Amino acid sequence: MSVKNGQADDTAGGSGLERRDFLRALGSTAAGAAVAAPLLAAGPAQAKETGAERTKARYRETEHVKAYYRTNRY
Amino acid sequence: MARMKFLCDSERCIECNACVTACKNEHEVPWGINRRRVVTINDGTPGERSISMACMHCTDAPCAAVCPVDCFYTTADGVVLHSKDLCIGCGYCFYACPFGAPQYPQLGNFGSRGKMDKCTFCSGGPEDDVTPAEYEKYGANRLAEGKLPLCAEMCSTKALLAGDGDIIASIYKERVVTRGYGTGAWGWSVAYKDASAA
């Protein structure tokens, strides 16, 4: 940007304005990303178990478990 | 109904710490926390014994009794679990537990504690079974997959037993009949005092 008689010459290329626009755009993009990041990081909502579902028995005497008991008798 | 229990046969434990490593790897346990550890008594003297210790999932769990936010619950399998969403990291359960099972991640440089972490008997937590959310907070849910805790499943000397309390007690009884009585089922008299409720 050239300066003539103490005033900025807006007609001479306008590179100063472009630079400011660039910084402004960069700032708004960064702010947008900061707002969006936690939303993306949180991932899909997971349903939580409630009541009886939470305390129900998970143990099953599968073939895998039977094999464990059998081999532990050695 | 099967009641899940751990039993460490101290006559067989060789202090290899494979159970500790397997647990840490299976559940991707954070730095500074061991859900299971091997304790050696009379180290270096005749009569030395090693015991693999974690949460014993007590019948009348002292941790649950002292929790100010009531984040503990016992499943139908007799497994004591807790909700990390409710836990405030107060540390009361650590003081109440006779086995030193509750562990806390260090959050900052001034001793601030995170959510309590402990053995889940490889059965996850209050999140939906076998989901990434459950794995992230509580680790693998092997019980829901039809398996038993990995620490016991891969114990090389079969010292650490896990599963239906009646069945592992009968396995232990067979061993005792064969070789004679040693130090007993360590921790059972503390964890499962009331035999009728267990």
mmCIF file of C-alpha atoms in Angstrom:
data_model
loop_
_atom_site.group_PDB
_atom_site.id
_atom_site.type_symbol
_atom_site.label_atom_id
_atom_site.label_comp_id
_atom_site.label_asym_id
_atom_site.label_seq_id
_atom_site.Cartn_x
_atom_site.Cartn_y
_atom_site.Cartn_z
ATOM 1 C CA MET A 1 0.000 0.000 0.000
ATOM 2 C CA SER A 2 1.397 3.340 -0.942
ATOM 3 C CA VAL A 3 0.963 6.492 1.149
ATOM 4 C CA LYS A 4 0.441 9.825 -0.563
ATOM 5 C CA ASN A 5 0.028 13.055 1.432
ATOM 6 C CA GLY A 6 -0.462 11.135 4.703
ATOM 7 C CA GLN A 7 -3.437 9.142 3.396
ATOM 8 C CA ALA A 8 -3.652 5.561 2.275
ATOM 9 C CA ASP A 9 -4.075 5.117 -1.453
ATOM 10 C CA ASP A 10 -6.995 2.717 -1.768
ATOM 11 C CA THR A 11 -6.776 2.620 -5.508
ATOM 12 C CA ALA A 12 -3.211 1.313 -5.565
ATOM 13 C CA GLY A 13 -3.774 -2.423 -5.622
ATOM 14 C CA GLY A 14 -5.749 -2.603 -2.329
ATOM 15 C CA SER A 15 -3.311 -5.136 -0.911
ATOM 16 C CA GLY A 16 -3.825 -3.800 2.650
ATOM 17 C CA LEU A 17 -7.533 -4.505 2.572
ATOM 18 C CA GLU A 18 -6.940 -7.966 1.194
ATOM 19 C CA ARG A 19 -4.578 -8.751 4.003
ATOM 20 C CA ARG A 20 -7.111 -7.600 6.598
ATOM 21 C CA ASP A 21 -9.853 -9.576 4.925
ATOM 22 C CA PHE A 22 -7.616 -12.607 4.980
ATOM 23 C CA LEU A 23 -6.928 -12.241 8.722
ATOM 24 C CA ARG A 24 -10.615 -11.661 9.423
ATOM 25 C CA ALA A 25 -11.581 -14.743 7.460
ATOM 26 C CA LEU A 26 -8.893 -16.763 9.228
ATOM 27 C CA GLY A 27 -10.201 -15.620 12.622
ATOM 28 C CA SER A 28 -13.798 -16.513 11.896
ATOM 29 C CA THR A 29 -12.794 -19.922 10.521
ATOM 30 C CA ALA A 30 -10.768 -20.716 13.638
ATOM 31 C CA ALA A 31 -13.651 -19.677 15.900
ATOM 32 C CA GLY A 32 -16.045 -21.865 13.934
ATOM 33 C CA ALA A 33 -13.705 -24.824 14.205
ATOM 34 C CA ALA A 34 -13.372 -24.317 17.968
ATOM 35 C CA VAL A 35 -17.157 -24.418 18.338
ATOM 36 C CA ALA A 36 -17.540 -27.478 16.114
ATOM 37 C CA ALA A 37 -14.649 -29.527 17.555
ATOM 38 C CA PRO A 38 -16.357 -30.682 20.797
ATOM 39 C CA LEU A 39 -19.457 -31.643 18.835
ATOM 40 C CA LEU A 40 -17.401 -33.803 16.488
ATOM 41 C CA ALA A 41 -15.246 -35.266 19.275
ATOM 42 C CA ALA A 42 -18.285 -36.310 21.318
ATOM 43 C CA GLY A 43 -19.269 -38.819 18.656
ATOM 44 C CA PRO A 44 -22.685 -40.434 18.386
ATOM 45 C CA ALA A 45 -24.792 -40.455 21.550
ATOM 46 C CA GLN A 46 -24.767 -43.801 23.393
ATOM 47 C CA ALA A 47 -27.819 -45.154 25.166
ATOM 48 C CA LYS A 48 -27.198 -46.076 28.795
ATOM 49 C CA GLU A 49 -28.510 -49.175 30.459
ATOM 50 C CA THR A 50 -31.175 -48.634 33.069
ATOM 51 C CA GLY A 51 -32.688 -50.595 35.960
ATOM 52 C CA ALA A 52 -32.870 -54.339 35.476
ATOM 53 C CA GLU A 53 -30.940 -54.153 32.206
ATOM 54 C CA ARG A 54 -27.956 -52.785 34.115
ATOM 55 C CA THR A 55 -27.841 -55.515 36.764
ATOM 56 C CA LYS A 56 -28.889 -58.506 34.653
ATOM 57 C CA ALA A 57 -26.649 -61.598 34.625
ATOM 58 C CA ARG A 58 -24.103 -61.626 31.817
ATOM 59 C CA TYR A 59 -22.397 -64.868 32.739
ATOM 60 C CA ARG A 60 -23.200 -67.817 30.506
ATOM 61 C CA GLU A 61 -21.650 -71.256 30.716
ATOM 62 C CA THR A 62 -20.512 -71.328 27.095
ATOM 63 C CA GLU A 63 -18.188 -73.903 25.555
ATOM 64 C CA HIS A 64 -15.381 -71.397 26.093
ATOM 65 C CA VAL A 65 -16.140 -71.194 29.826
ATOM 66 C CA LYS A 66 -16.542 -74.983 30.143
ATOM 67 C CA ALA A 67 -13.144 -75.451 28.505
ATOM 68 C CA TYR A 68 -11.675 -73.046 31.066
ATOM 69 C CA TYR A 69 -13.127 -75.013 33.984
ATOM 70 C CA ARG A 70 -11.977 -78.306 32.454
ATOM 71 C CA THR A 71 -8.384 -77.188 31.935
ATOM 72 C CA ASN A 72 -8.192 -75.741 35.448
ATOM 73 C CA ARG A 73 -8.875 -79.154 36.944
ATOM 74 C CA TYR A 74 -5.491 -80.429 35.768
ATOM 75 C CA MET B 1 -27.770 -68.172 39.924
ATOM 76 C CA ALA B 2 -24.006 -68.296 39.473
ATOM 77 C CA ARG B 3 -22.042 -65.998 41.771
ATOM 78 C CA MET B 4 -18.821 -64.710 40.190
ATOM 79 C CA LYS B 5 -15.711 -64.946 42.378
ATOM 80 C CA PHE B 6 -11.951 -64.752 42.116
ATOM 81 C CA LEU B 7 -9.756 -67.292 43.859
ATOM 82 C CA CYS B 8 -5.978 -67.033 43.897
ATOM 83 C CA ASP B 9 -4.256 -70.308 44.632
ATOM 84 C CA SER B 10 -1.153 -68.948 46.356
ATOM 85 C CA GLU B 11 0.496 -72.384 46.209
ATOM 86 C CA ARG B 12 0.631 -72.011 42.447
ATOM 87 C CA CYS B 13 1.239 -68.277 41.857
ATOM 88 C CA ILE B 14 4.800 -67.706 40.638
ATOM 89 C CA GLU B 15 4.612 -63.879 40.632
ATOM 90 C CA CYS B 16 5.016 -63.653 36.872
ATOM 91 C CA ASN B 17 2.687 -60.613 36.723
ATOM 92 C CA ALA B 18 1.161 -61.829 33.469
ATOM 93 C CA CYS B 19 -2.330 -61.267 34.939
ATOM 94 C CA VAL B 20 -1.420 -57.627 35.627
ATOM 95 C CA THR B 21 -0.100 -57.127 32.105
ATOM 96 C CA ALA B 22 -2.984 -58.944 30.433
ATOM 97 C CA CYS B 23 -5.539 -56.859 32.334
ATOM 98 C CA LYS B 24 -3.806 -53.618 31.500
ATOM 99 C CA ASN B 25 -3.612 -54.523 27.829
ATOM 100 C CA GLU B 26 -7.122 -55.953 27.484
ATOM 101 C CA HIS B 27 -8.802 -52.880 28.962
ATOM 102 C CA GLU B 28 -6.275 -50.253 27.878
ATOM 103 C CA VAL B 29 -6.021 -49.145 31.499
ATOM 104 C CA PRO B 30 -4.605 -45.595 31.801
ATOM 105 C CA TRP B 31 -1.091 -44.793 32.976
ATOM 106 C CA GLY B 32 -0.597 -45.054 36.720
ATOM 107 C CA ILE B 33 -3.447 -47.499 37.275
ATOM 108 C CA ASN B 34 -3.261 -51.248 37.761
ATOM 109 C CA ARG B 35 -6.598 -52.953 38.229
ATOM 110 C CA ARG B 36 -4.763 -56.087 39.328
ATOM 111 C CA ARG B 37 -1.412 -56.513 41.016
ATOM 112 C CA VAL B 38 0.625 -59.279 42.556
ATOM 113 C CA VAL B 39 1.424 -58.970 46.253
ATOM 114 C CA THR B 40 4.267 -61.020 47.728
ATOM 115 C CA ILE B 41 4.222 -61.909 51.407
ATOM 116 C CA ASN B 42 7.390 -62.912 53.306
ATOM 117 C CA ASP B 43 9.456 -61.982 50.270
ATOM 118 C CA GLY B 44 12.798 -63.746 50.207
ATOM 119 C CA THR B 45 12.154 -65.899 53.262
ATOM 120 C CA PRO B 46 10.961 -69.492 53.557
ATOM 121 C CA GLY B 47 7.195 -69.626 53.193
ATOM 122 C CA GLU B 48 7.107 -66.785 50.647
ATOM 123 C CA ARG B 49 3.709 -66.513 48.968
ATOM 124 C CA SER B 50 2.459 -64.424 46.067
ATOM 125 C CA ILE B 51 -1.168 -63.474 45.620
ATOM 126 C CA SER B 52 -2.753 -61.842 42.612
ATOM 127 C CA MET B 53 -5.118 -59.180 43.911
ATOM 128 C CA ALA B 54 -7.848 -57.047 42.382
ATOM 129 C CA CYS B 55 -11.396 -56.106 43.333
ATOM 130 C CA MET B 56 -12.901 -59.199 44.983
ATOM 131 C CA HIS B 57 -16.485 -58.100 44.217
ATOM 132 C CA CYS B 58 -17.523 -58.455 47.855
ATOM 133 C CA THR B 59 -20.995 -59.580 48.873
ATOM 134 C CA ASP B 60 -21.565 -56.576 51.147
ATOM 135 C CA ALA B 61 -19.145 -54.244 49.382
ATOM 136 C CA PRO B 62 -17.641 -51.630 51.757
ATOM 137 C CA CYS B 63 -16.891 -49.327 48.785
ATOM 138 C CA ALA B 64 -20.604 -49.170 47.973
ATOM 139 C CA ALA B 65 -21.457 -48.558 51.641
ATOM 140 C CA VAL B 66 -19.298 -45.437 51.889
ATOM 141 C CA CYS B 67 -19.848 -43.926 48.434
ATOM 142 C CA PRO B 68 -21.465 -40.490 48.920
ATOM 143 C CA VAL B 69 -22.949 -40.432 45.412
ATOM 144 C CA ASP B 70 -24.076 -44.088 45.382
ATOM 145 C CA CYS B 71 -22.312 -44.878 42.118
ATOM 146 C CA PHE B 72 -21.858 -48.605 42.859
ATOM 147 C CA TYR B 73 -24.232 -51.405 41.969
ATOM 148 C CA THR B 74 -24.062 -55.198 42.134
ATOM 149 C CA THR B 75 -25.159 -57.257 39.157
ATOM 150 C CA ALA B 76 -27.099 -60.514 39.332
ATOM 151 C CA ASP B 77 -23.758 -62.268 38.801
ATOM 152 C CA GLY B 78 -22.471 -60.737 42.064
ATOM 153 C CA VAL B 79 -20.108 -58.381 40.249
ATOM 154 C CA VAL B 80 -19.635 -54.952 41.858
ATOM 155 C CA LEU B 81 -19.568 -52.238 39.188
ATOM 156 C CA HIS B 82 -19.658 -48.453 39.295
ATOM 157 C CA SER B 83 -20.688 -45.544 37.119
ATOM 158 C CA LYS B 84 -17.879 -43.192 36.162
ATOM 159 C CA ASP B 85 -20.485 -40.595 35.216
ATOM 160 C CA LEU B 86 -21.590 -40.411 38.860
ATOM 161 C CA CYS B 87 -18.177 -40.852 40.537
ATOM 162 C CA ILE B 88 -16.749 -37.617 41.964
ATOM 163 C CA GLY B 89 -13.310 -39.064 42.765
ATOM 164 C CA CYS B 90 -13.628 -38.436 46.512
ATOM 165 C CA GLY B 91 -11.481 -41.466 47.418
ATOM 166 C CA TYR B 92 -13.722 -42.831 50.199
ATOM 167 C CA CYS B 93 -13.978 -46.222 48.481
ATOM 168 C CA PHE B 94 -10.196 -46.486 48.411
ATOM 169 C CA TYR B 95 -10.065 -46.094 52.196
ATOM 170 C CA ALA B 96 -12.963 -48.506 52.722
ATOM 171 C CA CYS B 97 -11.714 -51.299 50.457
ATOM 172 C CA PRO B 98 -9.809 -54.049 52.353
ATOM 173 C CA PHE B 99 -8.014 -55.017 49.125
ATOM 174 C CA GLY B 100 -6.913 -51.570 47.867
ATOM 175 C CA ALA B 101 -8.801 -52.121 44.633
ATOM 176 C CA PRO B 102 -10.042 -48.618 43.711
ATOM 177 C CA GLN B 103 -7.470 -46.634 41.732
ATOM 178 C CA TYR B 104 -7.485 -43.028 40.540
ATOM 179 C CA PRO B 105 -5.859 -41.372 37.554
ATOM 180 C CA GLN B 106 -3.861 -38.259 38.423
ATOM 181 C CA LEU B 107 -5.447 -35.338 36.595
ATOM 182 C CA GLY B 108 -3.205 -32.417 37.523
ATOM 183 C CA ASN B 109 0.009 -31.514 39.274
ATOM 184 C CA PHE B 110 -1.696 -30.701 42.576
ATOM 185 C CA GLY B 111 -3.035 -34.126 43.488
ATOM 186 C CA SER B 112 -6.428 -33.721 41.850
ATOM 187 C CA ARG B 113 -8.026 -37.111 41.232
ATOM 188 C CA GLY B 114 -10.054 -38.323 38.308
ATOM 189 C CA LYS B 115 -12.823 -40.900 38.225
ATOM 190 C CA MET B 116 -12.217 -44.086 40.176
ATOM 191 C CA ASP B 117 -11.134 -47.119 38.161
ATOM 192 C CA LYS B 118 -11.213 -50.727 39.322
ATOM 193 C CA CYS B 119 -11.548 -54.307 38.140
ATOM 194 C CA THR B 120 -14.921 -54.932 36.496
ATOM 195 C CA PHE B 121 -14.598 -58.728 36.396
ATOM 196 C CA CYS B 122 -14.309 -58.075 32.647
ATOM 197 C CA SER B 123 -17.992 -57.129 32.537
ATOM 198 C CA GLY B 124 -17.943 -53.474 31.493
ATOM 199 C CA GLY B 125 -20.155 -50.891 33.142
ATOM 200 C CA PRO B 126 -23.506 -49.151 32.878
ATOM 201 C CA GLU B 127 -23.076 -48.251 29.199
ATOM 202 C CA ASP B 128 -24.598 -50.574 26.595
ATOM 203 C CA ASP B 129 -22.806 -53.922 26.352
ATOM 204 C CA VAL B 130 -19.836 -54.211 24.001
ATOM 205 C CA THR B 131 -19.962 -50.619 22.722
ATOM 206 C CA PRO B 132 -17.045 -48.224 22.147
ATOM 207 C CA ALA B 133 -18.427 -45.978 24.932
ATOM 208 C CA GLU B 134 -18.333 -48.862 27.398
ATOM 209 C CA TYR B 135 -14.861 -49.913 26.302
ATOM 210 C CA GLU B 136 -13.499 -46.389 26.638
ATOM 211 C CA LYS B 137 -14.679 -46.008 30.240
ATOM 212 C CA TYR B 138 -14.626 -49.517 31.665
ATOM 213 C CA GLY B 139 -12.764 -51.758 29.236
ATOM 214 C CA ALA B 140 -13.811 -54.996 27.559
ATOM 215 C CA ASN B 141 -17.027 -56.821 28.456
ATOM 216 C CA ARG B 142 -15.859 -60.408 28.183
ATOM 217 C CA LEU B 143 -18.677 -61.776 30.349
ATOM 218 C CA ALA B 144 -21.241 -60.528 27.811
ATOM 219 C CA GLU B 145 -19.177 -62.251 25.104
ATOM 220 C CA GLY B 146 -19.476 -65.590 26.917
ATOM 221 C CA LYS B 147 -15.937 -65.514 28.310
ATOM 222 C CA LEU B 148 -14.311 -65.077 31.726
ATOM 223 C CA PRO B 149 -11.810 -62.477 32.994
ATOM 224 C CA LEU B 150 -8.641 -62.569 30.902
ATOM 225 C CA CYS B 151 -6.301 -62.487 33.921
ATOM 226 C CA ALA B 152 -7.597 -65.878 35.031
ATOM 227 C CA GLU B 153 -8.033 -67.339 31.564
ATOM 228 C CA MET B 154 -4.406 -66.828 30.628
ATOM 229 C CA CYS B 155 -2.773 -67.616 33.991
ATOM 230 C CA SER B 156 0.054 -69.967 33.047
ATOM 231 C CA THR B 157 0.068 -71.950 36.300
ATOM 232 C CA LYS B 158 -3.736 -71.819 36.693
ATOM 233 C CA ALA B 159 -3.216 -70.102 40.022
ATOM 234 C CA LEU B 160 -5.845 -67.463 39.436
ATOM 235 C CA LEU B 161 -9.345 -68.863 39.165
ATOM 236 C CA ALA B 162 -12.387 -66.834 38.131
ATOM 237 C CA GLY B 163 -15.968 -67.754 37.414
ATOM 238 C CA ASP B 164 -18.893 -69.398 39.172
ATOM 239 C CA GLY B 165 -17.903 -69.469 42.869
ATOM 240 C CA ASP B 166 -19.239 -73.003 43.384
ATOM 241 C CA ILE B 167 -17.316 -74.417 40.432
ATOM 242 C CA ILE B 168 -13.980 -72.737 41.195
ATOM 243 C CA ALA B 169 -14.343 -73.724 44.849
ATOM 244 C CA SER B 170 -14.801 -77.352 43.766
ATOM 245 C CA ILE B 171 -11.718 -77.075 41.516
ATOM 246 C CA TYR B 172 -9.738 -75.682 44.443
ATOM 247 C CA LYS B 173 -11.080 -78.403 46.726
ATOM 248 C CA GLU B 174 -9.876 -81.079 44.309
ATOM 249 C CA ARG B 175 -6.412 -79.508 44.357
ATOM 250 C CA VAL B 176 -6.347 -79.339 48.153
ATOM 251 C CA VAL B 177 -7.434 -82.978 48.429
ATOM 252 C CA THR B 178 -4.619 -83.940 46.070
ATOM 253 C CA ARG B 179 -1.786 -81.895 47.552
ATOM 254 C CA GLY B 180 -2.936 -80.985 51.084
ATOM 255 C CA TYR B 181 -4.045 -77.685 52.549
ATOM 256 C CA GLY B 182 -1.797 -74.668 52.146
ATOM 257 C CA THR B 183 -2.584 -71.043 52.873
ATOM 258 C CA GLY B 184 -6.262 -71.323 52.015
ATOM 259 C CA ALA B 185 -8.388 -69.305 49.612
ATOM 260 C CA TRP B 186 -6.814 -65.972 50.373
ATOM 261 C CA GLY B 187 -9.270 -63.127 50.910
ATOM 262 C CA TRP B 188 -12.435 -65.224 50.981
ATOM 263 C CA SER B 189 -13.029 -64.807 54.719
ATOM 264 C CA VAL B 190 -12.985 -61.012 54.245
ATOM 265 C CA ALA B 191 -14.828 -60.742 50.951
ATOM 266 C CA TYR B 192 -17.520 -63.412 51.338
ATOM 267 C CA LYS B 193 -18.140 -63.462 55.115
ATOM 268 C CA ASP B 194 -21.830 -64.205 54.892
ATOM 269 C CA ALA B 195 -21.859 -67.609 53.195
ATOM 270 C CA SER B 196 -25.662 -67.731 52.939
ATOM 271 C CA ALA B 197 -25.849 -64.394 51.050
ATOM 272 C CA ALA B 198 -22.955 -65.326 48.745
#
